[in-house]
Amino acid sequence: YDQKADNGVGLRTVQRMHTVLHAALNAAYKMGLISHNPARGARPPKPPAKEMQFLNAEQARKLLQVAKETTDRNYALYYTALVTGMREGELLALRWEDVDLEVGTLHVRFNLKRVLGGGLRLQQPKTKSSIRTIKLGQESVGVLRQQKEQLEKEKAQSNGYWQNTGHVFPSTVGTPLDPSNMLRQFRELLKMADLPKIRFH
C-alpha cells in the first residue's frame, strides 16, 4: 500500500484496493484455501479529511435572491435548509402534519431514503437526537405559508395527477421529491448565482 502511495496512486484508490483484496482473501479463508486472512491486520494509508466548504452569509443571501428571481420552485426548501440546518433527507421527508404554522414549530421525525430497488421511503433517523422540534421565526412561517399556497395552485393545475402525500417539499405531482432531482436543481442554482460548488448540507 505504501509503495502504491509513494508511486503516486491516490490514497482513496489504495483504500479501494484494500477493500477488494481483503474481501478476496476473506473468501479464500472461508473456502479453506488459506489459514487466515493476511489483509486483516493491514492498514491502508488514510487520505486527509476534506475541509468542508460552505456559503457565508452574503453568499447564502445571494443564493436565495437568485432562487427567487428565477422563480425556482425549491426556494422554500433552500430557505428552510439555511435557517434550520436540516439535512436533505429530513427536509424531503417533512410533511405538513409535522409543521405547526400557528405556533411556529416543525418536528423532524423522518428521513427520506432511497431503498433497494431504487424507491424512496420514509425512515426514522438513526439517532434519537435527530428527532427534534425546531422553532421557526416569523419570516420562516411566512415562507412556509407561501409554499402551502403554491402547492395548492400546483394541485389545482395538475389535471388530477396530484398525489396527496402531504409532503412540504414534494415533486410537481405531490410525490416525494427525488433527492437526485433536487440536487441537480441546487447545483444549477449555484452555477447561475456564480457561487462555489458545495455539498447541499
Short mmCIF file of C-alpha atoms in Angstrom, two decimals:
data_model
loop_
_atom_site.label_atom_id
_atom_site.label_comp_id
_atom_site.label_asym_id
_atom_site.label_seq_id
_atom_site.Cartn_x
_atom_site.Cartn_y
_atom_site.Cartn_z
CA TYR A 1 0.00 0.00 0.00
CA ASP A 2 2.82 2.40 0.92
CA GLN A 3 4.61 1.57 -2.33
CA LYS A 4 1.48 2.37 -4.35
CA ALA A 5 1.02 5.65 -2.47
CA ASP A 6 4.72 6.52 -2.99
CA ASN A 7 4.28 5.87 -6.73
CA GLY A 8 1.51 8.47 -6.94
CA VAL A 9 -1.59 6.26 -6.68
CA GLY A 10 -4.35 8.21 -4.93
CA LEU A 11 -5.00 7.28 -1.29
CA ARG A 12 -8.71 6.66 -1.95
CA THR A 13 -7.72 4.24 -4.72
CA VAL A 14 -5.36 2.47 -2.30
CA GLN A 15 -8.24 2.16 0.19
CA ARG A 16 -10.44 0.60 -2.53
CA MET A 17 -7.63 -1.81 -3.40
CA HIS A 18 -7.51 -2.84 0.27
CA THR A 19 -11.29 -3.41 0.32
CA VAL A 20 -11.16 -5.69 -2.75
CA LEU A 21 -8.07 -7.57 -1.58
CA HIS A 22 -9.50 -8.03 1.93
CA ALA A 23 -12.78 -9.40 0.51
CA ALA A 24 -10.98 -11.76 -1.88
CA LEU A 25 -8.72 -13.16 0.84
CA ASN A 26 -11.69 -13.46 3.20
CA ALA A 27 -13.49 -15.58 0.58
CA ALA A 28 -10.38 -17.75 0.22
CA TYR A 29 -10.26 -18.20 4.01
CA LYS A 30 -13.94 -19.22 4.15
CA MET A 31 -13.34 -21.75 1.36
CA GLY A 32 -10.46 -23.26 3.36
CA LEU A 33 -7.82 -22.26 0.82
CA ILE A 34 -5.78 -20.24 3.36
CA SER A 35 -5.48 -20.49 7.16
CA HIS A 36 -6.18 -16.82 7.85
CA ASN A 37 -6.76 -13.52 6.04
CA PRO A 38 -3.35 -11.76 5.90
CA ALA A 39 -5.01 -8.47 4.86
CA ARG A 40 -6.93 -8.35 8.14
CA GLY A 41 -4.19 -6.58 10.05
CA ALA A 42 -3.11 -4.33 7.19
CA ARG A 43 -3.94 -0.63 7.48
CA PRO A 44 -4.01 1.31 4.22
CA PRO A 45 -2.90 4.96 4.41
CA LYS A 46 -5.82 7.29 5.14
CA PRO A 47 -6.44 10.27 2.88
CA PRO A 48 -6.61 13.58 4.73
CA ALA A 49 -10.14 14.69 5.59
CA LYS A 50 -11.54 17.18 3.10
CA GLU A 51 -12.15 20.61 4.52
CA MET A 52 -15.87 21.39 4.37
CA GLN A 53 -16.85 24.26 2.12
CA PHE A 54 -19.91 26.28 2.92
CA LEU A 55 -21.59 29.53 1.97
CA ASN A 56 -21.00 32.64 4.04
CA ALA A 57 -23.93 34.89 4.98
CA GLU A 58 -23.57 37.09 1.89
CA GLN A 59 -23.41 34.07 -0.44
CA ALA A 60 -26.43 32.49 1.26
CA ARG A 61 -28.42 35.70 0.67
CA LYS A 62 -27.32 35.66 -2.98
CA LEU A 63 -28.42 32.04 -3.36
CA LEU A 64 -31.91 32.89 -2.07
CA GLN A 65 -32.09 36.06 -4.15
CA VAL A 66 -31.27 34.20 -7.39
CA ALA A 67 -33.68 31.39 -6.46
CA LYS A 68 -36.43 33.98 -6.00
CA GLU A 69 -35.57 35.89 -9.20
CA THR A 70 -35.59 32.70 -11.27
CA THR A 71 -38.81 31.51 -9.55
CA ASP A 72 -37.08 28.27 -8.51
CA ARG A 73 -39.90 26.12 -7.07
CA ASN A 74 -37.48 24.89 -4.39
CA TYR A 75 -36.98 28.38 -2.91
CA ALA A 76 -38.82 27.46 0.32
CA LEU A 77 -36.74 24.28 0.63
CA TYR A 78 -33.44 26.19 0.31
CA TYR A 79 -34.66 28.85 2.72
CA THR A 80 -35.73 26.25 5.31
CA ALA A 81 -32.41 24.41 4.92
CA LEU A 82 -30.45 27.60 5.58
CA VAL A 83 -32.41 28.78 8.62
CA THR A 84 -32.87 25.39 10.32
CA GLY A 85 -29.73 23.43 9.35
CA MET A 86 -31.92 20.43 8.47
CA ARG A 87 -30.37 17.76 6.29
CA GLU A 88 -31.52 16.94 2.78
CA GLY A 89 -33.32 13.71 3.79
CA GLU A 90 -35.05 15.44 6.72
CA LEU A 91 -36.34 18.26 4.51
CA LEU A 92 -37.60 15.91 1.81
CA ALA A 93 -39.35 13.76 4.47
CA LEU A 94 -41.07 16.75 6.11
CA ARG A 95 -44.88 16.62 5.94
CA TRP A 96 -47.47 19.25 6.79
CA GLU A 97 -48.58 17.19 9.80
CA ASP A 98 -45.09 17.83 11.23
CA VAL A 99 -45.45 21.62 10.86
CA ASP A 100 -47.43 23.94 13.14
CA LEU A 101 -47.59 27.35 11.47
CA GLU A 102 -49.73 28.82 14.25
CA VAL A 103 -47.21 28.00 16.98
CA GLY A 104 -44.22 28.36 14.63
CA THR A 105 -42.57 24.95 15.02
CA LEU A 106 -41.66 21.98 12.90
CA HIS A 107 -40.91 18.45 14.07
CA VAL A 108 -38.12 16.41 12.49
CA ARG A 109 -39.32 12.80 12.66
CA PHE A 110 -38.17 11.08 9.48
CA ASN A 111 -35.55 10.88 6.74
CA LEU A 112 -36.34 10.24 3.08
CA LYS A 113 -34.06 7.39 1.99
CA ARG A 114 -33.52 5.51 -1.25
CA VAL A 115 -34.09 1.81 -0.65
CA LEU A 116 -33.01 -1.32 -2.51
CA GLY A 117 -34.72 -1.33 -5.87
CA GLY A 118 -34.47 2.45 -6.23
CA GLY A 119 -37.66 3.50 -4.44
CA LEU A 120 -37.95 6.23 -1.82
CA ARG A 121 -39.15 5.55 1.72
CA LEU A 122 -39.58 7.45 4.97
CA GLN A 123 -37.34 6.04 7.69
CA GLN A 124 -36.74 7.03 11.29
CA PRO A 125 -33.38 8.73 11.91
CA LYS A 126 -30.54 6.54 13.21
CA THR A 127 -30.12 8.52 16.44
CA LYS A 128 -32.73 9.72 18.92
CA SER A 129 -31.15 13.18 18.98
CA SER A 130 -32.05 13.57 15.29
CA ILE A 131 -35.74 13.55 16.26
CA ARG A 132 -36.28 17.12 17.37
CA THR A 133 -38.51 20.20 17.35
CA ILE A 134 -37.29 23.36 15.63
CA LYS A 135 -38.64 26.82 16.47
CA LEU A 136 -39.43 28.97 13.44
CA GLY A 137 -39.20 32.74 13.17
CA GLN A 138 -41.97 34.87 11.62
CA GLU A 139 -40.23 35.08 8.24
CA SER A 140 -39.83 31.29 8.12
CA VAL A 141 -43.53 30.83 8.90
CA GLY A 142 -44.33 33.29 6.09
CA VAL A 143 -42.17 31.36 3.61
CA LEU A 144 -43.90 28.09 4.55
CA ARG A 145 -47.36 29.68 4.24
CA GLN A 146 -46.43 30.80 0.71
CA GLN A 147 -45.18 27.27 -0.01
CA LYS A 148 -48.54 25.84 1.08
CA GLU A 149 -50.41 28.27 -1.20
CA GLN A 150 -48.08 27.42 -4.11
CA LEU A 151 -48.73 23.70 -3.66
CA GLU A 152 -52.49 24.32 -3.64
CA LYS A 153 -52.13 26.10 -7.02
CA GLU A 154 -50.00 23.25 -8.42
CA LYS A 155 -52.56 20.73 -7.19
CA ALA A 156 -55.40 22.64 -8.87
CA GLN A 157 -53.46 22.76 -12.16
CA SER A 158 -52.37 19.10 -12.11
CA ASN A 159 -55.40 17.74 -14.06
CA GLY A 160 -55.96 15.05 -11.42
CA TYR A 161 -52.35 13.79 -11.43
CA TRP A 162 -51.61 15.18 -7.97
CA GLN A 163 -50.86 12.58 -5.27
CA ASN A 164 -51.66 13.98 -1.86
CA THR A 165 -48.74 12.59 0.20
CA GLY A 166 -48.67 15.66 2.45
CA HIS A 167 -45.01 16.49 1.81
CA VAL A 168 -43.96 20.09 2.39
CA PHE A 169 -41.41 19.95 -0.45
CA PRO A 170 -42.87 17.47 -2.98
CA SER A 171 -42.37 16.85 -6.68
CA THR A 172 -44.55 18.66 -9.22
CA VAL A 173 -47.21 15.91 -8.79
CA GLY A 174 -47.15 15.77 -4.98
CA THR A 175 -45.00 12.66 -4.59
CA PRO A 176 -41.78 12.72 -2.51
CA LEU A 177 -39.18 14.84 -4.29
CA ASP A 178 -36.35 12.68 -5.63
CA PRO A 179 -33.09 13.77 -3.92
CA SER A 180 -31.08 13.47 -7.15
CA ASN A 181 -33.51 15.80 -8.97
CA MET A 182 -33.36 18.30 -6.10
CA LEU A 183 -29.55 18.22 -6.01
CA ARG A 184 -29.37 18.70 -9.79
CA GLN A 185 -31.51 21.85 -9.45
CA PHE A 186 -29.43 23.03 -6.49
CA ARG A 187 -26.20 22.70 -8.49
CA GLU A 188 -27.77 24.60 -11.38
CA LEU A 189 -28.76 27.36 -8.97
CA LEU A 190 -25.20 27.57 -7.58
CA LYS A 191 -23.92 27.94 -11.15
CA MET A 192 -26.47 30.65 -12.01
CA ALA A 193 -25.63 32.53 -8.80
CA ASP A 194 -21.89 32.20 -9.56
CA LEU A 195 -21.33 30.51 -6.20
CA PRO A 196 -18.79 27.81 -5.26
CA LYS A 197 -19.69 24.17 -5.82
CA ILE A 198 -20.66 22.88 -2.36
CA ARG A 199 -22.47 19.92 -0.83
CA PHE A 200 -26.12 20.61 -0.08
CA HIS A 201 -25.80 20.22 3.70
#
